[in-house]
Amino acid sequence: MKKFISVDDAGDVKALVDEAINLKKTVYTPELGRGKTIGLVFLNPSLRTRLSTHRAALNLGMDVMVMNLNNDGWNIEFQDGAVMDGGSQEHIKDAVKVMSQYCDILGVRSFPGLKNREEDYNENIMSDFVKYSDVPVVSLESATLHPLQSLTDMITIKESGIKRPKIAVSWAPHPRVLPQAVTNSFLQWVKHTDAEVVLTHPKGYELKEEFTNGIPIINNQQEAFEGADFVYAKNWSSYAHYGEKPDVEGNWTIDDKLMSLTNNGKFMHCLPIRRNVVATDSVIDNSIVYKQAKNREIGAQIVLKKIIQSIDNSL
Ligand code: SN0
């Protein structure tokens, strides 16, 4: 594995999921990454991704450096050819080039601006990291994708042991405008597994077709929940009316009544979750969200392990 930006870097998804589950038997293998350093660069907040990737690196014997670029670095200029006589102090090109020289792997988190759809869906910032980094780049969530979360979700679903589970991916309410990344990525990954997926969202919240191709979309949330083994909840803002939050009819908050339509379905969410907005306390407290969060560690570890192996093989 030379980088980890999307499902296209995962190779055989089912095999990667199995390898990750198998890795749980020997989590601590410090000889694999000894003498190697990972740099974790954050342009946005993070709790699970930051700590689980850090822990995964420690399990592999790596050293870890964390850089909160927005708070602790210079103001970054992202525009090519910019005349930098204003507020920005360092060009992304120079920052990435330099940071990558101190590391063997560079992880980066960068959310979308949710103002300019073309810019976000071009993945300009992640592409700059890949282009200017001297070492492999791992996405810690980019403008449109969150592959470490999705890999982990595939692990959690596989571990349930349910053959060809029915998964209802559901939009849920939120007070802010949020990225489409987690849902885009989940849909991208789940297509490589044995599952029956239905997507439910209010009108106006259609995702980019590339991600929903071949997946039934049901605008009636109750109908979508019927017989589901898993409910995967997430809010996202509109793709068509980019970065907006069109009004929604009805109450999409996931509660016990909705969950009772499922096949004893398990509730999943990537966290952080707005309690009693996205889902009720009772739904969250009876869910598998902490199992998902715990699995973030093994998901990150299999990715770092595979990248370390490909670095060692090319030496
Ligand atoms: C991010 C998102 O992509 O939706 C990260 C999820 C892993 N979530 C948020 O930004 C939530 C922020 C909030 O105000 O609740």
JSON list of N, CA, C and O in Angstrom, two decimals, residues 211-254:
[
{"chain": "A", "resi": 211, "resn": "PHE", "atom": "N", "xyz": [-21.56, 7.94, -5.95]},
{"chain": "A", "resi": 211, "resn": "PHE", "atom": "CA", "xyz": [-21.55, 7.17, -4.71]},
{"chain": "A", "resi": 211, "resn": "PHE", "atom": "C", "xyz": [-22.82, 6.35, -4.51]},
{"chain": "A", "resi": 211, "resn": "PHE", "atom": "O", "xyz": [-22.81, 5.33, -3.82]},
{"chain": "A", "resi": 212, "resn": "THR", "atom": "N", "xyz": [-23.94, 6.80, -5.09]},
{"chain": "A", "resi": 212, "resn": "THR", "atom": "CA", "xyz": [-25.22, 6.13, -4.83]},
{"chain": "A", "resi": 212, "resn": "THR", "atom": "C", "xyz": [-25.64, 5.19, -5.97]},
{"chain": "A", "resi": 212, "resn": "THR", "atom": "O", "xyz": [-26.63, 4.48, -5.83]},
{"chain": "A", "resi": 213, "resn": "ASN", "atom": "N", "xyz": [-24.87, 5.23, -7.06]},
{"chain": "A", "resi": 213, "resn": "ASN", "atom": "CA", "xyz": [-25.14, 4.33, -8.20]},
{"chain": "A", "resi": 213, "resn": "ASN", "atom": "C", "xyz": [-25.44, 2.92, -7.74]},
{"chain": "A", "resi": 213, "resn": "ASN", "atom": "O", "xyz": [-24.63, 2.32, -7.03]},
{"chain": "A", "resi": 214, "resn": "GLY", "atom": "N", "xyz": [-26.58, 2.38, -8.15]},
{"chain": "A", "resi": 214, "resn": "GLY", "atom": "CA", "xyz": [-26.90, 0.99, -7.84]},
{"chain": "A", "resi": 214, "resn": "GLY", "atom": "C", "xyz": [-27.48, 0.78, -6.45]},
{"chain": "A", "resi": 214, "resn": "GLY", "atom": "O", "xyz": [-27.79, -0.36, -6.08]},
{"chain": "A", "resi": 215, "resn": "ILE", "atom": "N", "xyz": [-27.60, 1.83, -5.66]},
{"chain": "A", "resi": 215, "resn": "ILE", "atom": "CA", "xyz": [-28.15, 1.69, -4.31]},
{"chain": "A", "resi": 215, "resn": "ILE", "atom": "C", "xyz": [-29.57, 2.27, -4.27]},
{"chain": "A", "resi": 215, "resn": "ILE", "atom": "O", "xyz": [-29.78, 3.42, -4.67]},
{"chain": "A", "resi": 216, "resn": "PRO", "atom": "N", "xyz": [-30.56, 1.46, -3.82]},
{"chain": "A", "resi": 216, "resn": "PRO", "atom": "CA", "xyz": [-31.93, 1.99, -3.77]},
{"chain": "A", "resi": 216, "resn": "PRO", "atom": "C", "xyz": [-32.05, 3.16, -2.79]},
{"chain": "A", "resi": 216, "resn": "PRO", "atom": "O", "xyz": [-31.52, 3.10, -1.68]},
{"chain": "A", "resi": 217, "resn": "ILE", "atom": "N", "xyz": [-32.72, 4.21, -3.24]},
{"chain": "A", "resi": 217, "resn": "ILE", "atom": "CA", "xyz": [-32.95, 5.37, -2.37]},
{"chain": "A", "resi": 217, "resn": "ILE", "atom": "C", "xyz": [-34.44, 5.42, -2.04]},
{"chain": "A", "resi": 217, "resn": "ILE", "atom": "O", "xyz": [-35.29, 5.41, -2.94]},
{"chain": "A", "resi": 218, "resn": "ILE", "atom": "N", "xyz": [-34.74, 5.43, -0.75]},
{"chain": "A", "resi": 218, "resn": "ILE", "atom": "CA", "xyz": [-36.13, 5.45, -0.28]},
{"chain": "A", "resi": 218, "resn": "ILE", "atom": "C", "xyz": [-36.29, 6.72, 0.54]},
{"chain": "A", "resi": 218, "resn": "ILE", "atom": "O", "xyz": [-35.58, 6.91, 1.53]},
{"chain": "A", "resi": 219, "resn": "ASN", "atom": "N", "xyz": [-37.23, 7.58, 0.15]},
{"chain": "A", "resi": 219, "resn": "ASN", "atom": "CA", "xyz": [-37.38, 8.82, 0.92]},
{"chain": "A", "resi": 219, "resn": "ASN", "atom": "C", "xyz": [-38.21, 8.63, 2.19]},
{"chain": "A", "resi": 219, "resn": "ASN", "atom": "O", "xyz": [-38.26, 9.51, 3.04]},
{"chain": "A", "resi": 220, "resn": "ASN", "atom": "N", "xyz": [-38.82, 7.45, 2.31]},
{"chain": "A", "resi": 220, "resn": "ASN", "atom": "CA", "xyz": [-39.58, 7.14, 3.52]},
{"chain": "A", "resi": 220, "resn": "ASN", "atom": "C", "xyz": [-38.69, 6.37, 4.50]},
{"chain": "A", "resi": 220, "resn": "ASN", "atom": "O", "xyz": [-38.35, 5.22, 4.28]},
{"chain": "A", "resi": 221, "resn": "GLN", "atom": "N", "xyz": [-38.33, 7.05, 5.59]},
{"chain": "A", "resi": 221, "resn": "GLN", "atom": "CA", "xyz": [-37.36, 6.49, 6.55]},
{"chain": "A", "resi": 221, "resn": "GLN", "atom": "C", "xyz": [-37.88, 5.19, 7.17]},
{"chain": "A", "resi": 221, "resn": "GLN", "atom": "O", "xyz": [-37.12, 4.22, 7.34]},
{"chain": "A", "resi": 222, "resn": "GLN", "atom": "N", "xyz": [-39.17, 5.15, 7.51]},
{"chain": "A", "resi": 222, "resn": "GLN", "atom": "CA", "xyz": [-39.73, 3.96, 8.17]},
{"chain": "A", "resi": 222, "resn": "GLN", "atom": "C", "xyz": [-39.63, 2.74, 7.26]},
{"chain": "A", "resi": 222, "resn": "GLN", "atom": "O", "xyz": [-39.25, 1.65, 7.69]},
{"chain": "A", "resi": 223, "resn": "GLU", "atom": "N", "xyz": [-39.96, 2.97, 5.99]},
{"chain": "A", "resi": 223, "resn": "GLU", "atom": "CA", "xyz": [-39.92, 1.87, 5.01]},
{"chain": "A", "resi": 223, "resn": "GLU", "atom": "C", "xyz": [-38.48, 1.35, 4.88]},
{"chain": "A", "resi": 223, "resn": "GLU", "atom": "O", "xyz": [-38.25, 0.13, 4.81]},
{"chain": "A", "resi": 224, "resn": "ALA", "atom": "N", "xyz": [-37.52, 2.26, 4.88]},
{"chain": "A", "resi": 224, "resn": "ALA", "atom": "CA", "xyz": [-36.11, 1.86, 4.73]},
{"chain": "A", "resi": 224, "resn": "ALA", "atom": "C", "xyz": [-35.63, 1.05, 5.93]},
{"chain": "A", "resi": 224, "resn": "ALA", "atom": "O", "xyz": [-34.77, 0.17, 5.80]},
{"chain": "A", "resi": 225, "resn": "PHE", "atom": "N", "xyz": [-36.18, 1.34, 7.11]},
{"chain": "A", "resi": 225, "resn": "PHE", "atom": "CA", "xyz": [-35.71, 0.67, 8.34]},
{"chain": "A", "resi": 225, "resn": "PHE", "atom": "C", "xyz": [-36.25, -0.75, 8.47]},
{"chain": "A", "resi": 225, "resn": "PHE", "atom": "O", "xyz": [-35.71, -1.54, 9.24]},
{"chain": "A", "resi": 226, "resn": "GLU", "atom": "N", "xyz": [-37.31, -1.07, 7.73]},
{"chain": "A", "resi": 226, "resn": "GLU", "atom": "CA", "xyz": [-37.96, -2.37, 7.89]},
{"chain": "A", "resi": 226, "resn": "GLU", "atom": "C", "xyz": [-37.00, -3.53, 7.64]},
{"chain": "A", "resi": 226, "resn": "GLU", "atom": "O", "xyz": [-36.42, -3.63, 6.57]},
{"chain": "A", "resi": 227, "resn": "GLY", "atom": "N", "xyz": [-36.82, -4.35, 8.65]},
{"chain": "A", "resi": 227, "resn": "GLY", "atom": "CA", "xyz": [-36.00, -5.55, 8.52]},
{"chain": "A", "resi": 227, "resn": "GLY", "atom": "C", "xyz": [-34.50, -5.30, 8.50]},
{"chain": "A", "resi": 227, "resn": "GLY", "atom": "O", "xyz": [-33.72, -6.23, 8.24]},
{"chain": "A", "resi": 228, "resn": "ALA", "atom": "N", "xyz": [-34.05, -4.08, 8.80]},
{"chain": "A", "resi": 228, "resn": "ALA", "atom": "CA", "xyz": [-32.61, -3.79, 8.73]},
{"chain": "A", "resi": 228, "resn": "ALA", "atom": "C", "xyz": [-31.85, -4.45, 9.88]},
{"chain": "A", "resi": 228, "resn": "ALA", "atom": "O", "xyz": [-32.32, -4.45, 11.03]},
{"chain": "A", "resi": 229, "resn": "ASP", "atom": "N", "xyz": [-30.69, -4.99, 9.57]},
{"chain": "A", "resi": 229, "resn": "ASP", "atom": "CA", "xyz": [-29.81, -5.56, 10.61]},
{"chain": "A", "resi": 229, "resn": "ASP", "atom": "C", "xyz": [-28.93, -4.46, 11.21]},
{"chain": "A", "resi": 229, "resn": "ASP", "atom": "O", "xyz": [-28.46, -4.57, 12.34]},
{"chain": "A", "resi": 230, "resn": "PHE", "atom": "N", "xyz": [-28.67, -3.42, 10.39]},
{"chain": "A", "resi": 230, "resn": "PHE", "atom": "CA", "xyz": [-27.88, -2.27, 10.85]},
{"chain": "A", "resi": 230, "resn": "PHE", "atom": "C", "xyz": [-28.55, -0.99, 10.38]},
{"chain": "A", "resi": 230, "resn": "PHE", "atom": "O", "xyz": [-29.07, -0.94, 9.25]},
{"chain": "A", "resi": 231, "resn": "VAL", "atom": "N", "xyz": [-28.50, 0.01, 11.24]},
{"chain": "A", "resi": 231, "resn": "VAL", "atom": "CA", "xyz": [-28.89, 1.36, 10.83]},
{"chain": "A", "resi": 231, "resn": "VAL", "atom": "C", "xyz": [-27.62, 2.21, 10.94]},
{"chain": "A", "resi": 231, "resn": "VAL", "atom": "O", "xyz": [-27.03, 2.32, 12.01]},
{"chain": "A", "resi": 232, "resn": "TYR", "atom": "N", "xyz": [-27.18, 2.74, 9.81]},
{"chain": "A", "resi": 232, "resn": "TYR", "atom": "CA", "xyz": [-25.98, 3.59, 9.81]},
{"chain": "A", "resi": 232, "resn": "TYR", "atom": "C", "xyz": [-26.44, 5.04, 9.65]},
{"chain": "A", "resi": 232, "resn": "TYR", "atom": "O", "xyz": [-26.90, 5.43, 8.59]},
{"chain": "A", "resi": 233, "resn": "ALA", "atom": "N", "xyz": [-26.36, 5.80, 10.74]},
{"chain": "A", "resi": 233, "resn": "ALA", "atom": "CA", "xyz": [-26.91, 7.16, 10.73]},
{"chain": "A", "resi": 233, "resn": "ALA", "atom": "C", "xyz": [-25.82, 8.19, 10.48]},
{"chain": "A", "resi": 233, "resn": "ALA", "atom": "O", "xyz": [-24.68, 8.03, 10.93]},
{"chain": "A", "resi": 234, "resn": "LYS", "atom": "N", "xyz": [-26.18, 9.24, 9.77]},
{"chain": "A", "resi": 234, "resn": "LYS", "atom": "CA", "xyz": [-25.23, 10.34, 9.55]},
{"chain": "A", "resi": 234, "resn": "LYS", "atom": "C", "xyz": [-25.99, 11.53, 9.01]},
{"chain": "A", "resi": 234, "resn": "LYS", "atom": "O", "xyz": [-26.88, 11.36, 8.17]},
{"chain": "A", "resi": 235, "resn": "ASN", "atom": "N", "xyz": [-25.63, 12.70, 9.44]},
{"chain": "A", "resi": 235, "resn": "ASN", "atom": "CA", "xyz": [-26.14, 13.90, 8.79]},
{"chain": "A", "resi": 235, "resn": "ASN", "atom": "C", "xyz": [-25.18, 14.32, 7.68]},
{"chain": "A", "resi": 235, "resn": "ASN", "atom": "O", "xyz": [-23.97, 14.10, 7.79]},
{"chain": "A", "resi": 236, "resn": "TRP", "atom": "N", "xyz": [-25.72, 14.92, 6.65]},
{"chain": "A", "resi": 236, "resn": "TRP", "atom": "CA", "xyz": [-24.89, 15.60, 5.65]},
{"chain": "A", "resi": 236, "resn": "TRP", "atom": "C", "xyz": [-25.68, 16.75, 5.08]},
{"chain": "A", "resi": 236, "resn": "TRP", "atom": "O", "xyz": [-26.91, 16.75, 5.13]},
{"chain": "A", "resi": 237, "resn": "SER", "atom": "N", "xyz": [-24.96, 17.73, 4.55]},
{"chain": "A", "resi": 237, "resn": "SER", "atom": "CA", "xyz": [-25.64, 18.88, 3.94]},
{"chain": "A", "resi": 237, "resn": "SER", "atom": "C", "xyz": [-25.90, 18.56, 2.48]},
{"chain": "A", "resi": 237, "resn": "SER", "atom": "O", "xyz": [-25.42, 17.56, 1.95]},
{"chain": "A", "resi": 238, "resn": "SER", "atom": "N", "xyz": [-26.64, 19.44, 1.83]},
{"chain": "A", "resi": 238, "resn": "SER", "atom": "CA", "xyz": [-27.07, 19.18, 0.45]},
{"chain": "A", "resi": 238, "resn": "SER", "atom": "C", "xyz": [-25.89, 19.23, -0.53]},
{"chain": "A", "resi": 238, "resn": "SER", "atom": "O", "xyz": [-25.01, 20.09, -0.42]},
{"chain": "A", "resi": 239, "resn": "TYR", "atom": "N", "xyz": [-25.90, 18.30, -1.47]},
{"chain": "A", "resi": 239, "resn": "TYR", "atom": "CA", "xyz": [-24.90, 18.29, -2.55]},
{"chain": "A", "resi": 239, "resn": "TYR", "atom": "C", "xyz": [-25.40, 19.18, -3.70]},
{"chain": "A", "resi": 239, "resn": "TYR", "atom": "O", "xyz": [-24.64, 19.96, -4.26]},
{"chain": "A", "resi": 240, "resn": "ALA", "atom": "N", "xyz": [-26.70, 19.08, -4.01]},
{"chain": "A", "resi": 240, "resn": "ALA", "atom": "CA", "xyz": [-27.26, 19.86, -5.12]},
{"chain": "A", "resi": 240, "resn": "ALA", "atom": "C", "xyz": [-27.23, 21.35, -4.79]},
{"chain": "A", "resi": 240, "resn": "ALA", "atom": "O", "xyz": [-26.74, 22.16, -5.58]},
{"chain": "A", "resi": 241, "resn": "HIS", "atom": "N", "xyz": [-27.76, 21.71, -3.62]},
{"chain": "A", "resi": 241, "resn": "HIS", "atom": "CA", "xyz": [-27.70, 23.11, -3.15]},
{"chain": "A", "resi": 241, "resn": "HIS", "atom": "C", "xyz": [-26.52, 23.16, -2.20]},
{"chain": "A", "resi": 241, "resn": "HIS", "atom": "O", "xyz": [-26.68, 23.13, -0.99]},
{"chain": "A", "resi": 242, "resn": "TYR", "atom": "N", "xyz": [-25.35, 23.19, -2.79]},
{"chain": "A", "resi": 242, "resn": "TYR", "atom": "CA", "xyz": [-24.13, 22.85, -2.07]},
{"chain": "A", "resi": 242, "resn": "TYR", "atom": "C", "xyz": [-23.92, 23.69, -0.79]},
{"chain": "A", "resi": 242, "resn": "TYR", "atom": "O", "xyz": [-23.98, 24.92, -0.82]},
{"chain": "A", "resi": 243, "resn": "GLY", "atom": "N", "xyz": [-23.68, 22.94, 0.29]},
{"chain": "A", "resi": 243, "resn": "GLY", "atom": "CA", "xyz": [-23.38, 23.61, 1.56]},
{"chain": "A", "resi": 243, "resn": "GLY", "atom": "C", "xyz": [-24.62, 24.20, 2.22]},
{"chain": "A", "resi": 243, "resn": "GLY", "atom": "O", "xyz": [-24.51, 24.93, 3.20]},
{"chain": "A", "resi": 244, "resn": "GLU", "atom": "N", "xyz": [-25.81, 23.86, 1.68]},
{"chain": "A", "resi": 244, "resn": "GLU", "atom": "CA", "xyz": [-27.04, 24.36, 2.31]},
{"chain": "A", "resi": 244, "resn": "GLU", "atom": "C", "xyz": [-27.75, 23.25, 3.06]},
{"chain": "A", "resi": 244, "resn": "GLU", "atom": "O", "xyz": [-27.39, 22.09, 2.96]},
{"chain": "A", "resi": 245, "resn": "LYS", "atom": "N", "xyz": [-28.77, 23.64, 3.77]},
{"chain": "A", "resi": 245, "resn": "LYS", "atom": "CA", "xyz": [-29.50, 22.75, 4.65]},
{"chain": "A", "resi": 245, "resn": "LYS", "atom": "C", "xyz": [-30.99, 22.95, 4.37]},
{"chain": "A", "resi": 245, "resn": "LYS", "atom": "O", "xyz": [-31.67, 23.63, 5.14]},
{"chain": "A", "resi": 246, "resn": "PRO", "atom": "N", "xyz": [-31.47, 22.41, 3.21]},
{"chain": "A", "resi": 246, "resn": "PRO", "atom": "CA", "xyz": [-32.88, 22.64, 2.86]},
{"chain": "A", "resi": 246, "resn": "PRO", "atom": "C", "xyz": [-33.82, 22.14, 3.97]},
{"chain": "A", "resi": 246, "resn": "PRO", "atom": "O", "xyz": [-33.50, 21.19, 4.68]},
{"chain": "A", "resi": 247, "resn": "ASP", "atom": "N", "xyz": [-34.97, 22.81, 4.08]},
{"chain": "A", "resi": 247, "resn": "ASP", "atom": "CA", "xyz": [-35.97, 22.41, 5.10]},
{"chain": "A", "resi": 247, "resn": "ASP", "atom": "C", "xyz": [-36.43, 20.98, 4.87]},
{"chain": "A", "resi": 247, "resn": "ASP", "atom": "O", "xyz": [-36.53, 20.53, 3.73]},
{"chain": "A", "resi": 248, "resn": "VAL", "atom": "N", "xyz": [-36.74, 20.32, 5.96]},
{"chain": "A", "resi": 248, "resn": "VAL", "atom": "CA", "xyz": [-37.12, 18.91, 5.90]},
{"chain": "A", "resi": 248, "resn": "VAL", "atom": "C", "xyz": [-38.49, 18.74, 6.54]},
{"chain": "A", "resi": 248, "resn": "VAL", "atom": "O", "xyz": [-38.78, 19.34, 7.57]},
{"chain": "A", "resi": 249, "resn": "GLU", "atom": "N", "xyz": [-39.30, 17.91, 5.89]},
{"chain": "A", "resi": 249, "resn": "GLU", "atom": "CA", "xyz": [-40.61, 17.60, 6.47]},
{"chain": "A", "resi": 249, "resn": "GLU", "atom": "C", "xyz": [-40.48, 16.42, 7.41]},
{"chain": "A", "resi": 249, "resn": "GLU", "atom": "O", "xyz": [-39.75, 15.47, 7.13]},
{"chain": "A", "resi": 250, "resn": "GLY", "atom": "N", "xyz": [-41.21, 16.46, 8.50]},
{"chain": "A", "resi": 250, "resn": "GLY", "atom": "CA", "xyz": [-41.24, 15.32, 9.42]},
{"chain": "A", "resi": 250, "resn": "GLY", "atom": "C", "xyz": [-40.03, 15.32, 10.34]},
{"chain": "A", "resi": 250, "resn": "GLY", "atom": "O", "xyz": [-39.15, 16.18, 10.26]},
{"chain": "A", "resi": 251, "resn": "ASN", "atom": "N", "xyz": [-40.01, 14.31, 11.21]},
{"chain": "A", "resi": 251, "resn": "ASN", "atom": "CA", "xyz": [-38.96, 14.24, 12.23]},
{"chain": "A", "resi": 251, "resn": "ASN", "atom": "C", "xyz": [-38.05, 13.06, 11.92]},
{"chain": "A", "resi": 251, "resn": "ASN", "atom": "O", "xyz": [-38.47, 11.91, 12.00]},
{"chain": "A", "resi": 252, "resn": "TRP", "atom": "N", "xyz": [-36.82, 13.34, 11.55]},
{"chain": "A", "resi": 252, "resn": "TRP", "atom": "CA", "xyz": [-35.90, 12.27, 11.13]},
{"chain": "A", "resi": 252, "resn": "TRP", "atom": "C", "xyz": [-35.01, 11.76, 12.26]},
{"chain": "A", "resi": 252, "resn": "TRP", "atom": "O", "xyz": [-34.14, 10.90, 12.04]},
{"chain": "A", "resi": 253, "resn": "THR", "atom": "N", "xyz": [-35.18, 12.32, 13.46]},
{"chain": "A", "resi": 253, "resn": "THR", "atom": "CA", "xyz": [-34.38, 11.86, 14.60]},
{"chain": "A", "resi": 253, "resn": "THR", "atom": "C", "xyz": [-34.65, 10.36, 14.84]},
{"chain": "A", "resi": 253, "resn": "THR", "atom": "O", "xyz": [-35.81, 9.94, 14.86]},
{"chain": "A", "resi": 254, "resn": "ILE", "atom": "N", "xyz": [-33.60, 9.60, 15.01]},
{"chain": "A", "resi": 254, "resn": "ILE", "atom": "CA", "xyz": [-33.78, 8.14, 15.13]},
{"chain": "A", "resi": 254, "resn": "ILE", "atom": "C", "xyz": [-34.10, 7.79, 16.59]},
{"chain": "A", "resi": 254, "resn": "ILE", "atom": "O", "xyz": [-33.32, 8.10, 17.50]}
]
